[in-house]
Coordinates of C-alpha atoms and ligand atoms in Angstrom, one line a residue:
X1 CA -40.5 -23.0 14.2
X2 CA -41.9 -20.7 11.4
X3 CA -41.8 -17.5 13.9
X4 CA -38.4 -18.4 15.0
X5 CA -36.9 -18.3 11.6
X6 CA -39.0 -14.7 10.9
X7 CA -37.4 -13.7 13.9
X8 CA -34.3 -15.0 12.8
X9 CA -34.8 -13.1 9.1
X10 CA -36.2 -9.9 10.6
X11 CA -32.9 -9.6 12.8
X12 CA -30.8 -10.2 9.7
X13 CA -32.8 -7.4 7.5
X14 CA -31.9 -5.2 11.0
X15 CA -28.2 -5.7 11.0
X16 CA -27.9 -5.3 7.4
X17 CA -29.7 -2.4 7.4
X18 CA -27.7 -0.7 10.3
X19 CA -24.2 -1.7 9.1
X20 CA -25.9 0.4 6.0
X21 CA -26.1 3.3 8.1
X22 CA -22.7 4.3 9.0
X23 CA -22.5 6.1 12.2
X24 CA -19.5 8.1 14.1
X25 CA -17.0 6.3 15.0
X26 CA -17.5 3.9 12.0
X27 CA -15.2 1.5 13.3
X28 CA -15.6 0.0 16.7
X29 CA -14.4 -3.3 17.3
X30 CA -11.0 -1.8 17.5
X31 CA -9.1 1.3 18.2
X32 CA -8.3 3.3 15.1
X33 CA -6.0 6.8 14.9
X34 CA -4.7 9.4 12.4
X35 CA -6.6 8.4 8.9
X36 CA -5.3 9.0 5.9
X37 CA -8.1 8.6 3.4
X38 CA -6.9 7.7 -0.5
X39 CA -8.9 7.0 -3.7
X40 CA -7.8 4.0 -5.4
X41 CA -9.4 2.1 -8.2
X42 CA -12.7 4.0 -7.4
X43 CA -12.3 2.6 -4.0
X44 CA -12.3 4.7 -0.8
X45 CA -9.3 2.8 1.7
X46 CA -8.3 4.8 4.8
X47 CA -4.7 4.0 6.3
X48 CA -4.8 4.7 10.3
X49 CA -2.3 3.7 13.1
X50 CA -4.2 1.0 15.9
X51 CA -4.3 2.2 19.6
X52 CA -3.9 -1.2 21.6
X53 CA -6.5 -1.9 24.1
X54 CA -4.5 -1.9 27.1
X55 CA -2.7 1.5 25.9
X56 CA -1.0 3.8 28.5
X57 CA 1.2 6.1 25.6
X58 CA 1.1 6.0 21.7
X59 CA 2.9 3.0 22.0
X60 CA 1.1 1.5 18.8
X61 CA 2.7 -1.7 17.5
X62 CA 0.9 -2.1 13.6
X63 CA -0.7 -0.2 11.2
X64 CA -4.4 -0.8 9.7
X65 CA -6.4 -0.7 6.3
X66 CA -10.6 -0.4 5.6
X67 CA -11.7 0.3 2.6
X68 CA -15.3 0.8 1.0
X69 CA -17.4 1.8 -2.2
X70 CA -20.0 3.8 -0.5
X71 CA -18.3 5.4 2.6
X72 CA -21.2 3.6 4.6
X73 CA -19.9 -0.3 4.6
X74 CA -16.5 -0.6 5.5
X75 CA -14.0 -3.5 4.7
X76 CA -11.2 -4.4 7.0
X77 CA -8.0 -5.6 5.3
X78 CA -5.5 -8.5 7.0
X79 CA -2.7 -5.7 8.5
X80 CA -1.2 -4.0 6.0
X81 CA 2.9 -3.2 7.9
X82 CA 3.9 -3.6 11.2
X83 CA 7.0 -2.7 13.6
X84 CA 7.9 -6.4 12.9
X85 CA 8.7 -5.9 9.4
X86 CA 11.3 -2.8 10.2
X87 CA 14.6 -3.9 11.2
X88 CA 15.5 -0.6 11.9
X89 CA 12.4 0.6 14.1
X90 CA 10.9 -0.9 17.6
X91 CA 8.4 1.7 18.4
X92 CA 5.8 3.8 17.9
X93 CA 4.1 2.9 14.8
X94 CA 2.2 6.3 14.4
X95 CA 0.6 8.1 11.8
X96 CA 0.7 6.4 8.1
X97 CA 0.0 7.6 4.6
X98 CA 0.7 5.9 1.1
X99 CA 0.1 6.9 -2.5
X100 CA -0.1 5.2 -5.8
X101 CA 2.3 5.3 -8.7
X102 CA 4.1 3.5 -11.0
X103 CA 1.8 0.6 -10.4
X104 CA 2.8 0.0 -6.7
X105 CA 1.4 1.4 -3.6
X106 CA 3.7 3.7 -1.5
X107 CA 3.2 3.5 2.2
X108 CA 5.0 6.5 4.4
X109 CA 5.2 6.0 8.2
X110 CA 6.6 7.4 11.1
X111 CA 8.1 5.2 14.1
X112 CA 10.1 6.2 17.3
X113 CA 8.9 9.8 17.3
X114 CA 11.9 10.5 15.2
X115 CA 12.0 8.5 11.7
X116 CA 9.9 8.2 8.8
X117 CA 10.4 5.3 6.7
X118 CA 9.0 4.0 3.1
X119 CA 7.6 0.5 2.6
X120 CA 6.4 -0.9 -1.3
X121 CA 3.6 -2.9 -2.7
X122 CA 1.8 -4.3 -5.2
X123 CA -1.7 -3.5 -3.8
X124 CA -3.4 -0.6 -2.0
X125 CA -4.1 -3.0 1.2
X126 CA -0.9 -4.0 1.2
X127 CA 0.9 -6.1 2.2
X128 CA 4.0 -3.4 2.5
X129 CA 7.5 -4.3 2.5
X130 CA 10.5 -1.7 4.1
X131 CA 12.6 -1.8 0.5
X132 CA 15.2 1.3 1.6
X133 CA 16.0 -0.8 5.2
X134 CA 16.6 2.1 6.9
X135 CA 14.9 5.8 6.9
X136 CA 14.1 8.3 4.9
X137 CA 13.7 11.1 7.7
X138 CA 16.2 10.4 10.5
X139 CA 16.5 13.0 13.1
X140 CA 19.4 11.3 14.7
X141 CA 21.4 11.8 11.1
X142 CA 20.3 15.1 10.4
X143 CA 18.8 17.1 13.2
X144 CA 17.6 20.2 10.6
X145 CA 14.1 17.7 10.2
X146 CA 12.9 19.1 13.1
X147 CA 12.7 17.5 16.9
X148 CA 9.8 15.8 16.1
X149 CA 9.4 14.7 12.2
X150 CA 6.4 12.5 12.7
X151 CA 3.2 12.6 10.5
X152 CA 4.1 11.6 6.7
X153 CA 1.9 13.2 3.9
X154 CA 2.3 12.8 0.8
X155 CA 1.4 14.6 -2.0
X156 CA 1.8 14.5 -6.0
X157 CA 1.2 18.0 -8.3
X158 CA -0.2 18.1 -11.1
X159 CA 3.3 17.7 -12.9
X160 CA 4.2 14.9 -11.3
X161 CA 6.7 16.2 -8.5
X162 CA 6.1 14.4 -5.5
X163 CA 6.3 16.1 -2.2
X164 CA 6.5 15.0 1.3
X165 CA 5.2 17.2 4.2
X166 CA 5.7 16.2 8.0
X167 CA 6.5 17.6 11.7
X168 CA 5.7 17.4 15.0
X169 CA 5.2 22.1 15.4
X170 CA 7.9 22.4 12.9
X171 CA 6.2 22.0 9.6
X172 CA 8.5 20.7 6.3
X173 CA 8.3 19.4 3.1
X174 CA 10.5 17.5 0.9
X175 CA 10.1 16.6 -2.8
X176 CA 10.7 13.1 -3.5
X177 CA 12.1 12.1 -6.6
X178 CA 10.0 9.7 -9.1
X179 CA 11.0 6.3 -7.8
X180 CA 9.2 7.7 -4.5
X181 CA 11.8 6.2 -1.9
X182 CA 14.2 9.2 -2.2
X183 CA 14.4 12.8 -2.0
X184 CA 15.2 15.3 -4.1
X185 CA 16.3 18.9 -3.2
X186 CA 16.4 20.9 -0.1
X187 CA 14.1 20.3 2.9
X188 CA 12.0 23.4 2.9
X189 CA 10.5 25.3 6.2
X190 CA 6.7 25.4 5.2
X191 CA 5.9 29.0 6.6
X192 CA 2.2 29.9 7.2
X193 CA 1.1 33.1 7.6
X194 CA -1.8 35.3 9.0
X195 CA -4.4 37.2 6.8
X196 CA -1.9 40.2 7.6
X197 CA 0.8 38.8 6.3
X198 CA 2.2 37.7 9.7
X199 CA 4.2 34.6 10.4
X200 CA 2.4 32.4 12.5
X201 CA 4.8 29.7 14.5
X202 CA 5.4 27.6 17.3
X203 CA 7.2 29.2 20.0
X204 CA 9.1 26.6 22.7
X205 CA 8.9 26.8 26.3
X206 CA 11.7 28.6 27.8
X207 CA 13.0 27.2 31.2
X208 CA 10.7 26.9 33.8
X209 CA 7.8 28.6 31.8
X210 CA 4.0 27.1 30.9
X211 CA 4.1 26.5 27.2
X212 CA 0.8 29.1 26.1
X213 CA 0.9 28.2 22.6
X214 CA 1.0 24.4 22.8
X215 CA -1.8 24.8 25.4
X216 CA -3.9 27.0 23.8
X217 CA -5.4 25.8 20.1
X218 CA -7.7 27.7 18.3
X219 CA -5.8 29.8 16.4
X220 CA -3.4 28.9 12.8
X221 CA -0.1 27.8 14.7
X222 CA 1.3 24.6 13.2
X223 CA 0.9 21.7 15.9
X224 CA 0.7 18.0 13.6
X225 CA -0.9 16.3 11.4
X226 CA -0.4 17.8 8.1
X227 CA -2.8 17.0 4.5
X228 CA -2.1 18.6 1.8
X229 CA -5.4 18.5 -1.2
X230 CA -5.5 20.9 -4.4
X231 CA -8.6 22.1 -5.4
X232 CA -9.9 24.4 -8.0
X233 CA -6.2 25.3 -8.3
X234 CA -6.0 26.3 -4.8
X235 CA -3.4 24.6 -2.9
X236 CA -5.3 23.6 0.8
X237 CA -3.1 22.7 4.0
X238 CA -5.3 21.1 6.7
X239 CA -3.2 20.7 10.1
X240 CA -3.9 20.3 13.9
X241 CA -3.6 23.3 15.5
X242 CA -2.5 22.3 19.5
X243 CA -3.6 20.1 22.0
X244 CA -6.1 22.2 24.1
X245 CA -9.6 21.4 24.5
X246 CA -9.8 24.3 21.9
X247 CA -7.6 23.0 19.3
X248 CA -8.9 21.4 15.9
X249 CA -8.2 20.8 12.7
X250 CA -7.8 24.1 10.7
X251 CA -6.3 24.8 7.2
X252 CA -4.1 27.5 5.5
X253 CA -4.2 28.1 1.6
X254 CA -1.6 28.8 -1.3
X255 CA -0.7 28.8 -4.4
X256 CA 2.1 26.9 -4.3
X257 CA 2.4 23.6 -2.7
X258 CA 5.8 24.7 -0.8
X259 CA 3.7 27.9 0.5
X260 CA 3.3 30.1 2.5
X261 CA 0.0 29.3 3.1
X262 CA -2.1 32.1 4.4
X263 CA -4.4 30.7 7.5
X264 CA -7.7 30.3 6.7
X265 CA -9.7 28.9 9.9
X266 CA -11.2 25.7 11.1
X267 CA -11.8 22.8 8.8
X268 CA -14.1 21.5 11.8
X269 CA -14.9 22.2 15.4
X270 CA -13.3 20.8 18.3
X271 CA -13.3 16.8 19.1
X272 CA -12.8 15.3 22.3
X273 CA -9.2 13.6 21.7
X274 CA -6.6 15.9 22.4
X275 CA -5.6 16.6 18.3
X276 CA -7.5 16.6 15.6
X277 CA -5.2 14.5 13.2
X278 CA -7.7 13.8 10.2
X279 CA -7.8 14.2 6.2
X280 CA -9.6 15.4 3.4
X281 CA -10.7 13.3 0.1
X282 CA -12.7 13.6 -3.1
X283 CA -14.8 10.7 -3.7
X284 CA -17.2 10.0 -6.2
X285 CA -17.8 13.9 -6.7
X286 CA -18.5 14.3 -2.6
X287 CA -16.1 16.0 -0.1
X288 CA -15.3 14.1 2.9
X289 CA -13.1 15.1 6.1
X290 CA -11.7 12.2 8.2
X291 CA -10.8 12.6 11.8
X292 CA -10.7 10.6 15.2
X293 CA -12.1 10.9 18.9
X294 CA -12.2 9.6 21.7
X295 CA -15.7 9.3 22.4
X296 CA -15.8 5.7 22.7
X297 CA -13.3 5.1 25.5
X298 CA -13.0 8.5 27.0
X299 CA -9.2 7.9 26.9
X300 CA -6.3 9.9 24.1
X301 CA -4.3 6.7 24.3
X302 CA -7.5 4.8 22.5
X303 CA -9.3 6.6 19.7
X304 CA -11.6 5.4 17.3
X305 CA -11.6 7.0 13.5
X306 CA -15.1 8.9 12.2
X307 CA -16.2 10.7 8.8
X308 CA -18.2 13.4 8.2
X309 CA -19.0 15.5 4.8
X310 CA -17.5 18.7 3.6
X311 CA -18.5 21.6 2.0
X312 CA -16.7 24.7 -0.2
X313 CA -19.0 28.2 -0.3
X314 CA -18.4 29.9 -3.7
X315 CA -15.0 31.4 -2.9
X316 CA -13.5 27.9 -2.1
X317 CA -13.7 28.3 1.6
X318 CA -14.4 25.6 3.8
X319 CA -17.2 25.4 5.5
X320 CA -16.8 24.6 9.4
X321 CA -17.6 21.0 9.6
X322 CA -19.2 20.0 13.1
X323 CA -18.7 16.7 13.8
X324 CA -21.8 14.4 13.7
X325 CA -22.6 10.7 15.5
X326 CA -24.8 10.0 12.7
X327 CA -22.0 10.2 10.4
X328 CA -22.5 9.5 6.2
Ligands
LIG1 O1 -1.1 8.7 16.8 C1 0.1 9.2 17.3 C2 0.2 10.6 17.1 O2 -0.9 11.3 17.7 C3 0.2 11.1 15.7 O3 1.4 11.0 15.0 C4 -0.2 12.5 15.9 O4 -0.6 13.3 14.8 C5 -1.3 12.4 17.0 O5 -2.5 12.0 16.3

């Protein structure tokens, strides 16, 4: 009896001490996409999308929340929004975001490929509530968006102007006026450019022709996925560059958070899924770059969410993260 309950304690000390050590993917018992990693409250949470376990497409149906003091022990929060709550929206609950102000949690997310919407609430976790009931992005309305306006990222200056970048190879950015559920201004074409001064773009496919570009990665043409962070005054645009085996997540800098954004190179190396949608956060004085594979299940459809640290040199370059299993 006596060795069974040291047994019994020795196994708890175990699993305490490995849920301790965070490892890449950090969350397993479901599939996790496209985090968004936010400081609230001197708490870390991280907003993804959920790949279903029978997926065949990004047909993702809810959104999720974790959230953790240490970036080693992770929380997971009852779902924050799903497509049920939209009565404007059926599919394709992709890639969220959400920001704090004016004492309420602002959560930004894209659904059918084509809309982003707004949803409101009281607490970082959520849960979220649609208060506009209809979007804020429509391509179907107002086709200038871009074909693809996925990928809501929100960020707030120094000042207090709110912006909204998204886009699916067609980078934009709105401002958003202070209530946060409406924009203000003109959509602007974020432009970035090459160390010569060059414009880097996405070039579409013409008729009967392999698309190079969107099969090639590795270099500073837009593809998804945009974060913008400020640091050190430096305005830092982190974006997935394609969906080659090649392509990662790479970043472009300015001084002005509507650009251009001269290219800079790779925030990390390559990951196995096929784009590196991640994010970049401050916490606690420590750098950290958020990201996804597919490591786990070996399929795009089902990814799983990982962290790793990241580092400036003196001139307020990144420094090429490579992805570790060991994680934090
Ligand atoms: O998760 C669905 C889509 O896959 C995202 O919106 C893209 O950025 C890519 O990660």
């Amino acid at each position: 009896m006596k060795a069974q309950k040291l047994i019994i304690v020795c196994l708890l000390i175990l699993g305490n001490t490995m849920m301790l050590k965070a490892q890449n993917p950090f969350i397993t018992h479901k599939f996790t996409a496209d985090p968004s990693a936010r400081v609230f409250n001197d708490r870390l949470y991280v907003y993804t999308s959920h790949d279903e376990d029978d997926a065949t497409y990004f047909d993702m149906r809810d959104w999720a929340v974790f959230s953790s003091k240490d970036v080693k022990n992770w929380k997971e929060h009852p779902i924050p929004f799903s497509l049920k709550d939209i009565a404007w929206a059926d599919t394709m609950a992709w890639a969220p975001d959400c920001v704090h102000r004016n004492g309420q949690y602002y959560f930004y997310y894209p659904v059918e490929r084509i809309k982003i919407g707004v949803a409101v609430g009281d607490r970082p976790e959520g849960p979220f509530k649609d208060v506009l009931g209809k979007p804020i992005i429509d391509f179907i309305n107002e086709p200038n968006v871009g074909p693809e306006p996925i990928d809501p990222n929100i960020f707030i200056d120094d000042d207090g102007q709110a912006y909204m970048y998204f886009g699916c190879r067609y980078p934009k950015v709105t401002r958003l006026k202070e209530n946060m559920i409406e924009r203000s201004g003109e959509l602007i074409d974020i432009k970035i450019l090459d160390q010569d001064g060059q414009i880097l773009e996405y070039i579409e496919k013409k008729e009967g022709e392999e698309n190079i570009q969107a099969n090639y990665g590795g270099d500073g043409v837009y593809g998804e996925a945009p974060w913008l962070f400020k640091r050190n005054g430096i305005y830092y645009f982190t974006y997935a560059n394609g969906w080659s085996k090649d392509a990662t997540m790479v970043y472009a800098t300015s001084d002005s958070p509507t650009g251009p954004f001269t290219y800079q190179g790779k925030v990390m190396q390559p990951v196995s899924s096929s784009t590196s949608h991640g994010s970049v956060v401050e916490f606690k004085g420590d750098w950290y770059v958020f990201y996804h594979t597919m490591d786990i299940s070996g399929k795009n459809f089902k990814r799983s969410i990982c962290v790793d640290k990241l580092f400036f040199d003196k001139n307020g370059k990144i420094i090429t993260v490579t992805p570790t299993r060991e994680g934090i």
